[in-house]
Amino acid sequence: QVQLVESGGGSVQAGGSLRLSCPVSGFTYSSYCMGWFRQGPGKEREGVAAIDSDDNTNYADSVKGRFTISKDNTKNTLYLQMNSLKPEDTAMYYCAAMWGRIGSRYRLESQVYNYWGQGTQVTVSS
């Protein structure tokens, strides 16, 4: 049984930083992609960042230069370091995982992911 559990969300002022974590259990595929998604109030879920088993990364234009996705294979944990946070970053953040390989253009598409966490709330005040 695959489980993903996000943590690290909270409330910060604009310009602040947060680090999200997502330990993954029961996921033993050698080829995979993992990602962070978010859904703000009244908005559709959008892809924020993704990283595959070869450490190739993808970022949404809105977070490039501010967010960094990484993973620690020894701890089976996915991270999202978020710096220079803006009020528009306010959202529920979800981690997701999929097995297999997928083209770069699809890594920020939610429909390709098989497994999801429950989310952690990030609130950025101005």
Short mmCIF file of N, CA and C in Angstrom, two decimals:
data_model
loop_
_atom_site.label_atom_id
_atom_site.label_comp_id
_atom_site.label_asym_id
_atom_site.label_seq_id
_atom_site.Cartn_x
_atom_site.Cartn_y
_atom_site.Cartn_z
N GLN A 1 0.85 -1.19 0.00
CA GLN A 1 0.00 0.00 0.00
C GLN A 1 0.88 1.24 0.00
N VAL A 2 0.69 2.08 -0.99
CA VAL A 2 1.49 3.30 -1.12
C VAL A 2 0.87 4.40 -0.27
N GLN A 3 1.71 5.06 0.51
CA GLN A 3 1.23 6.18 1.32
C GLN A 3 2.16 7.37 1.16
N LEU A 4 1.57 8.54 1.02
CA LEU A 4 2.29 9.80 0.95
C LEU A 4 1.68 10.72 2.00
N VAL A 5 2.51 11.32 2.82
CA VAL A 5 2.01 12.16 3.90
C VAL A 5 2.78 13.48 3.90
N GLU A 6 2.10 14.54 3.51
CA GLU A 6 2.74 15.85 3.46
C GLU A 6 2.81 16.49 4.85
N SER A 7 3.84 17.30 5.05
CA SER A 7 3.95 18.10 6.27
C SER A 7 4.79 19.33 5.95
N GLY A 8 4.80 20.28 6.87
CA GLY A 8 5.62 21.46 6.71
C GLY A 8 4.88 22.72 6.31
N GLY A 9 3.59 22.60 6.05
CA GLY A 9 2.83 23.78 5.71
C GLY A 9 2.65 24.69 6.91
N GLY A 10 2.10 25.87 6.67
CA GLY A 10 1.88 26.81 7.74
C GLY A 10 1.56 28.18 7.21
N SER A 11 1.59 29.16 8.11
CA SER A 11 1.31 30.54 7.75
C SER A 11 2.59 31.36 7.85
N VAL A 12 2.90 32.10 6.80
CA VAL A 12 4.09 32.94 6.77
C VAL A 12 3.75 34.26 6.12
N GLN A 13 4.59 35.23 6.34
CA GLN A 13 4.43 36.51 5.67
C GLN A 13 5.12 36.46 4.31
N ALA A 14 4.68 37.33 3.43
CA ALA A 14 5.29 37.42 2.11
C ALA A 14 6.80 37.63 2.24
N GLY A 15 7.53 36.92 1.40
CA GLY A 15 8.99 36.96 1.47
C GLY A 15 9.59 35.86 2.32
N GLY A 16 8.75 35.17 3.06
CA GLY A 16 9.24 34.11 3.93
C GLY A 16 9.47 32.81 3.19
N SER A 17 9.85 31.79 3.96
CA SER A 17 10.18 30.48 3.39
C SER A 17 9.49 29.37 4.17
N LEU A 18 9.25 28.29 3.47
CA LEU A 18 8.75 27.06 4.08
C LEU A 18 9.38 25.88 3.35
N ARG A 19 9.49 24.77 4.05
CA ARG A 19 9.99 23.55 3.44
C ARG A 19 8.95 22.45 3.66
N LEU A 20 8.40 21.94 2.59
CA LEU A 20 7.44 20.85 2.66
C LEU A 20 8.17 19.52 2.54
N SER A 21 7.67 18.54 3.26
CA SER A 21 8.22 17.19 3.21
C SER A 21 7.12 16.20 2.89
N CYS A 22 7.50 15.12 2.25
CA CYS A 22 6.53 14.09 1.89
C CYS A 22 7.23 12.73 1.91
N PRO A 23 7.25 12.06 3.06
CA PRO A 23 7.77 10.69 3.08
C PRO A 23 6.83 9.76 2.35
N VAL A 24 7.41 8.84 1.59
CA VAL A 24 6.64 7.91 0.77
C VAL A 24 6.94 6.49 1.24
N SER A 25 5.90 5.72 1.48
CA SER A 25 6.08 4.33 1.87
C SER A 25 5.36 3.42 0.88
N GLY A 26 5.88 2.21 0.76
CA GLY A 26 5.24 1.22 -0.11
C GLY A 26 5.42 1.47 -1.59
N PHE A 27 6.33 2.35 -1.95
CA PHE A 27 6.55 2.71 -3.37
C PHE A 27 7.95 2.25 -3.73
N THR A 28 8.05 1.16 -4.50
CA THR A 28 9.35 0.53 -4.72
C THR A 28 9.76 0.47 -6.18
N TYR A 29 9.21 1.31 -7.01
CA TYR A 29 9.54 1.29 -8.43
C TYR A 29 10.89 1.94 -8.69
N SER A 30 11.65 1.41 -9.63
CA SER A 30 12.96 1.97 -9.95
C SER A 30 12.84 3.16 -10.90
N SER A 31 11.80 3.20 -11.69
CA SER A 31 11.54 4.34 -12.58
C SER A 31 10.25 5.01 -12.13
N TYR A 32 10.32 6.28 -11.87
CA TYR A 32 9.15 6.97 -11.33
C TYR A 32 9.29 8.47 -11.52
N CYS A 33 8.22 9.15 -11.23
CA CYS A 33 8.22 10.60 -11.18
C CYS A 33 7.40 11.03 -9.96
N MET A 34 7.86 12.04 -9.28
CA MET A 34 7.15 12.55 -8.13
C MET A 34 6.97 14.05 -8.29
N GLY A 35 5.88 14.55 -7.78
CA GLY A 35 5.60 15.96 -7.99
C GLY A 35 4.89 16.63 -6.84
N TRP A 36 4.90 17.94 -6.88
CA TRP A 36 4.14 18.78 -5.96
C TRP A 36 3.09 19.53 -6.77
N PHE A 37 1.88 19.53 -6.26
CA PHE A 37 0.77 20.24 -6.88
C PHE A 37 0.14 21.14 -5.83
N ARG A 38 -0.62 22.10 -6.29
CA ARG A 38 -1.32 22.97 -5.34
C ARG A 38 -2.68 23.36 -5.90
N GLN A 39 -3.57 23.66 -4.97
CA GLN A 39 -4.91 24.12 -5.35
C GLN A 39 -5.30 25.25 -4.43
N GLY A 40 -5.39 26.45 -5.01
CA GLY A 40 -5.78 27.61 -4.25
C GLY A 40 -7.29 27.76 -4.21
N PRO A 41 -7.78 28.67 -3.37
CA PRO A 41 -9.23 28.89 -3.26
C PRO A 41 -9.84 29.26 -4.61
N GLY A 42 -10.82 28.49 -5.04
CA GLY A 42 -11.50 28.78 -6.29
C GLY A 42 -10.69 28.52 -7.54
N LYS A 43 -9.58 27.81 -7.39
CA LYS A 43 -8.72 27.54 -8.55
C LYS A 43 -8.62 26.05 -8.81
N GLU A 44 -8.19 25.72 -10.01
CA GLU A 44 -7.94 24.33 -10.35
C GLU A 44 -6.57 23.90 -9.80
N ARG A 45 -6.43 22.60 -9.62
CA ARG A 45 -5.15 22.07 -9.17
C ARG A 45 -4.11 22.29 -10.26
N GLU A 46 -2.93 22.74 -9.87
CA GLU A 46 -1.87 23.00 -10.83
C GLU A 46 -0.56 22.34 -10.39
N GLY A 47 0.22 21.95 -11.37
CA GLY A 47 1.52 21.37 -11.09
C GLY A 47 2.51 22.46 -10.72
N VAL A 48 3.28 22.21 -9.68
CA VAL A 48 4.26 23.18 -9.20
C VAL A 48 5.68 22.75 -9.58
N ALA A 49 6.01 21.50 -9.28
CA ALA A 49 7.36 21.00 -9.55
C ALA A 49 7.32 19.49 -9.61
N ALA A 50 8.26 18.92 -10.36
CA ALA A 50 8.34 17.47 -10.48
C ALA A 50 9.80 17.05 -10.58
N ILE A 51 10.06 15.83 -10.14
CA ILE A 51 11.40 15.26 -10.23
C ILE A 51 11.26 13.78 -10.54
N ASP A 52 12.10 13.28 -11.44
CA ASP A 52 11.98 11.87 -11.77
C ASP A 52 13.12 11.07 -11.15
N SER A 53 13.14 9.77 -11.43
CA SER A 53 14.12 8.89 -10.82
C SER A 53 15.55 9.18 -11.29
N ASP A 54 15.70 9.93 -12.37
CA ASP A 54 17.03 10.36 -12.85
C ASP A 54 17.37 11.77 -12.38
N ASP A 55 16.54 12.31 -11.49
CA ASP A 55 16.74 13.66 -10.92
C ASP A 55 16.53 14.78 -11.94
N ASN A 56 15.80 14.49 -13.01
CA ASN A 56 15.39 15.57 -13.91
C ASN A 56 14.25 16.33 -13.25
N THR A 57 14.28 17.64 -13.34
CA THR A 57 13.26 18.45 -12.65
C THR A 57 12.49 19.33 -13.64
N ASN A 58 11.27 19.63 -13.24
CA ASN A 58 10.41 20.56 -13.99
C ASN A 58 9.77 21.51 -13.00
N TYR A 59 9.57 22.74 -13.41
CA TYR A 59 8.94 23.74 -12.56
C TYR A 59 7.90 24.53 -13.35
N ALA A 60 6.85 24.91 -12.66
CA ALA A 60 5.92 25.86 -13.24
C ALA A 60 6.61 27.21 -13.35
N ASP A 61 6.26 27.97 -14.37
CA ASP A 61 6.89 29.27 -14.58
C ASP A 61 6.72 30.18 -13.36
N SER A 62 5.60 30.04 -12.69
CA SER A 62 5.28 30.93 -11.57
C SER A 62 6.18 30.72 -10.35
N VAL A 63 6.90 29.59 -10.30
CA VAL A 63 7.73 29.31 -9.13
C VAL A 63 9.20 29.17 -9.46
N LYS A 64 9.56 29.25 -10.72
CA LYS A 64 10.97 29.11 -11.10
C LYS A 64 11.83 30.16 -10.41
N GLY A 65 12.95 29.70 -9.88
CA GLY A 65 13.85 30.61 -9.18
C GLY A 65 13.50 30.82 -7.72
N ARG A 66 12.31 30.35 -7.30
CA ARG A 66 11.88 30.52 -5.90
C ARG A 66 11.72 29.17 -5.19
N PHE A 67 11.24 28.17 -5.90
CA PHE A 67 10.99 26.85 -5.32
C PHE A 67 12.03 25.86 -5.83
N THR A 68 12.38 24.91 -4.97
CA THR A 68 13.30 23.84 -5.36
C THR A 68 12.75 22.50 -4.90
N ILE A 69 12.61 21.58 -5.84
CA ILE A 69 12.18 20.23 -5.51
C ILE A 69 13.40 19.33 -5.37
N SER A 70 13.36 18.43 -4.41
CA SER A 70 14.46 17.51 -4.21
C SER A 70 13.92 16.24 -3.56
N LYS A 71 14.76 15.22 -3.53
CA LYS A 71 14.37 13.98 -2.87
C LYS A 71 15.57 13.36 -2.20
N ASP A 72 15.30 12.67 -1.12
CA ASP A 72 16.33 11.93 -0.42
C ASP A 72 15.97 10.45 -0.54
N ASN A 73 16.69 9.75 -1.39
CA ASN A 73 16.36 8.35 -1.65
C ASN A 73 16.60 7.47 -0.41
N THR A 74 17.51 7.87 0.45
CA THR A 74 17.79 7.07 1.65
C THR A 74 16.63 7.16 2.64
N LYS A 75 15.90 8.26 2.58
CA LYS A 75 14.77 8.46 3.49
C LYS A 75 13.43 8.30 2.78
N ASN A 76 13.47 8.03 1.47
CA ASN A 76 12.23 7.91 0.68
C ASN A 76 11.33 9.13 0.90
N THR A 77 11.94 10.29 0.82
CA THR A 77 11.21 11.51 1.12
C THR A 77 11.39 12.54 0.01
N LEU A 78 10.29 13.17 -0.34
CA LEU A 78 10.26 14.25 -1.32
C LEU A 78 10.17 15.57 -0.58
N TYR A 79 10.86 16.59 -1.09
CA TYR A 79 10.85 17.91 -0.45
C TYR A 79 10.49 19.00 -1.46
N LEU A 80 9.98 20.10 -0.92
CA LEU A 80 9.79 21.31 -1.71
C LEU A 80 10.23 22.49 -0.85
N GLN A 81 11.36 23.08 -1.21
CA GLN A 81 11.82 24.29 -0.54
C GLN A 81 11.21 25.49 -1.23
N MET A 82 10.49 26.29 -0.48
CA MET A 82 9.78 27.44 -1.04
C MET A 82 10.33 28.71 -0.42
N ASN A 83 10.95 29.54 -1.24
CA ASN A 83 11.51 30.81 -0.80
C ASN A 83 10.77 31.97 -1.46
N SER A 84 10.97 33.15 -0.92
CA SER A 84 10.35 34.37 -1.47
C SER A 84 8.86 34.16 -1.73
N LEU A 85 8.19 33.63 -0.74
CA LEU A 85 6.76 33.30 -0.91
C LEU A 85 5.92 34.55 -1.13
N LYS A 86 4.89 34.38 -1.94
CA LYS A 86 3.98 35.46 -2.29
C LYS A 86 2.56 35.08 -1.86
N PRO A 87 1.69 36.05 -1.66
CA PRO A 87 0.30 35.73 -1.30
C PRO A 87 -0.35 34.79 -2.30
N GLU A 88 0.00 34.91 -3.56
CA GLU A 88 -0.59 34.04 -4.58
C GLU A 88 -0.12 32.59 -4.50
N ASP A 89 0.85 32.31 -3.63
CA ASP A 89 1.28 30.93 -3.39
C ASP A 89 0.37 30.23 -2.39
N THR A 90 -0.55 30.97 -1.79
CA THR A 90 -1.48 30.39 -0.83
C THR A 90 -2.31 29.29 -1.48
N ALA A 91 -2.25 28.11 -0.91
CA ALA A 91 -2.95 26.96 -1.49
C ALA A 91 -2.76 25.74 -0.61
N MET A 92 -3.54 24.71 -0.91
CA MET A 92 -3.27 23.38 -0.35
C MET A 92 -2.25 22.73 -1.26
N TYR A 93 -1.19 22.22 -0.68
CA TYR A 93 -0.12 21.60 -1.45
C TYR A 93 -0.17 20.09 -1.29
N TYR A 94 -0.07 19.39 -2.42
CA TYR A 94 -0.15 17.94 -2.43
C TYR A 94 1.11 17.36 -3.06
N CYS A 95 1.58 16.24 -2.53
CA CYS A 95 2.62 15.50 -3.23
C CYS A 95 1.96 14.31 -3.94
N ALA A 96 2.60 13.88 -5.02
CA ALA A 96 2.05 12.81 -5.84
C ALA A 96 3.18 11.98 -6.42
N ALA A 97 2.85 10.75 -6.77
CA ALA A 97 3.85 9.85 -7.33
C ALA A 97 3.24 9.02 -8.44
N MET A 98 4.06 8.68 -9.41
CA MET A 98 3.65 7.78 -10.49
C MET A 98 4.80 6.84 -10.81
N TRP A 99 4.49 5.63 -11.24
CA TRP A 99 5.56 4.69 -11.60
C TRP A 99 5.73 4.71 -13.11
N GLY A 100 6.97 4.44 -13.52
CA GLY A 100 7.29 4.43 -14.94
C GLY A 100 7.94 5.72 -15.38
N ARG A 101 8.16 5.83 -16.67
CA ARG A 101 8.80 7.01 -17.25
C ARG A 101 7.76 7.80 -18.05
N ILE A 102 7.93 9.10 -18.05
CA ILE A 102 7.00 9.96 -18.76
C ILE A 102 7.75 11.15 -19.32
N GLY A 103 7.30 11.63 -20.47
CA GLY A 103 7.95 12.76 -21.10
C GLY A 103 7.87 14.02 -20.25
N SER A 104 8.86 14.85 -20.41
CA SER A 104 8.97 16.06 -19.60
C SER A 104 7.72 16.93 -19.67
N ARG A 105 7.11 16.99 -20.82
CA ARG A 105 5.97 17.88 -21.00
C ARG A 105 4.76 17.46 -20.17
N TYR A 106 4.74 16.22 -19.68
CA TYR A 106 3.59 15.72 -18.94
C TYR A 106 3.80 15.70 -17.43
N ARG A 107 5.00 16.01 -16.96
CA ARG A 107 5.32 15.79 -15.54
C ARG A 107 4.55 16.71 -14.60
N LEU A 108 4.01 17.81 -15.09
CA LEU A 108 3.22 18.70 -14.24
C LEU A 108 1.72 18.54 -14.48
N GLU A 109 1.35 17.43 -15.13
CA GLU A 109 -0.06 17.14 -15.38
C GLU A 109 -0.58 16.19 -14.31
N SER A 110 -1.59 16.58 -13.57
CA SER A 110 -2.04 15.79 -12.43
C SER A 110 -2.60 14.43 -12.84
N GLN A 111 -3.15 14.33 -14.04
CA GLN A 111 -3.84 13.08 -14.42
C GLN A 111 -2.89 11.91 -14.63
N VAL A 112 -1.58 12.18 -14.72
CA VAL A 112 -0.66 11.07 -14.94
C VAL A 112 -0.19 10.43 -13.64
N TYR A 113 -0.54 11.02 -12.51
CA TYR A 113 -0.05 10.53 -11.23
C TYR A 113 -1.02 9.51 -10.63
N ASN A 114 -0.45 8.45 -10.06
CA ASN A 114 -1.26 7.36 -9.52
C ASN A 114 -1.59 7.53 -8.04
N TYR A 115 -0.69 8.14 -7.30
CA TYR A 115 -0.82 8.18 -5.84
C TYR A 115 -0.72 9.62 -5.34
N TRP A 116 -1.53 9.92 -4.34
CA TRP A 116 -1.60 11.28 -3.81
C TRP A 116 -1.63 11.29 -2.30
N GLY A 117 -1.07 12.36 -1.73
CA GLY A 117 -1.21 12.59 -0.31
C GLY A 117 -2.46 13.39 -0.02
N GLN A 118 -2.66 13.71 1.26
CA GLN A 118 -3.86 14.41 1.69
C GLN A 118 -3.72 15.93 1.65
N GLY A 119 -2.50 16.41 1.55
CA GLY A 119 -2.29 17.84 1.42
C GLY A 119 -1.87 18.53 2.70
N THR A 120 -1.18 19.65 2.54
CA THR A 120 -0.79 20.50 3.66
C THR A 120 -1.02 21.95 3.23
N GLN A 121 -1.61 22.73 4.12
CA GLN A 121 -2.02 24.09 3.78
C GLN A 121 -0.85 25.06 3.93
N VAL A 122 -0.69 25.91 2.92
CA VAL A 122 0.28 26.99 2.96
C VAL A 122 -0.48 28.30 2.79
N THR A 123 -0.29 29.21 3.74
CA THR A 123 -0.96 30.51 3.70
C THR A 123 0.10 31.60 3.80
N VAL A 124 0.10 32.49 2.80
CA VAL A 124 1.07 33.58 2.76
C VAL A 124 0.32 34.89 2.85
N SER A 125 0.64 35.68 3.87
CA SER A 125 -0.03 36.96 4.08
C SER A 125 0.85 38.10 3.60
N SER A 126 0.20 39.15 3.15
CA SER A 126 0.95 40.30 2.62
C SER A 126 1.33 41.27 3.72
#
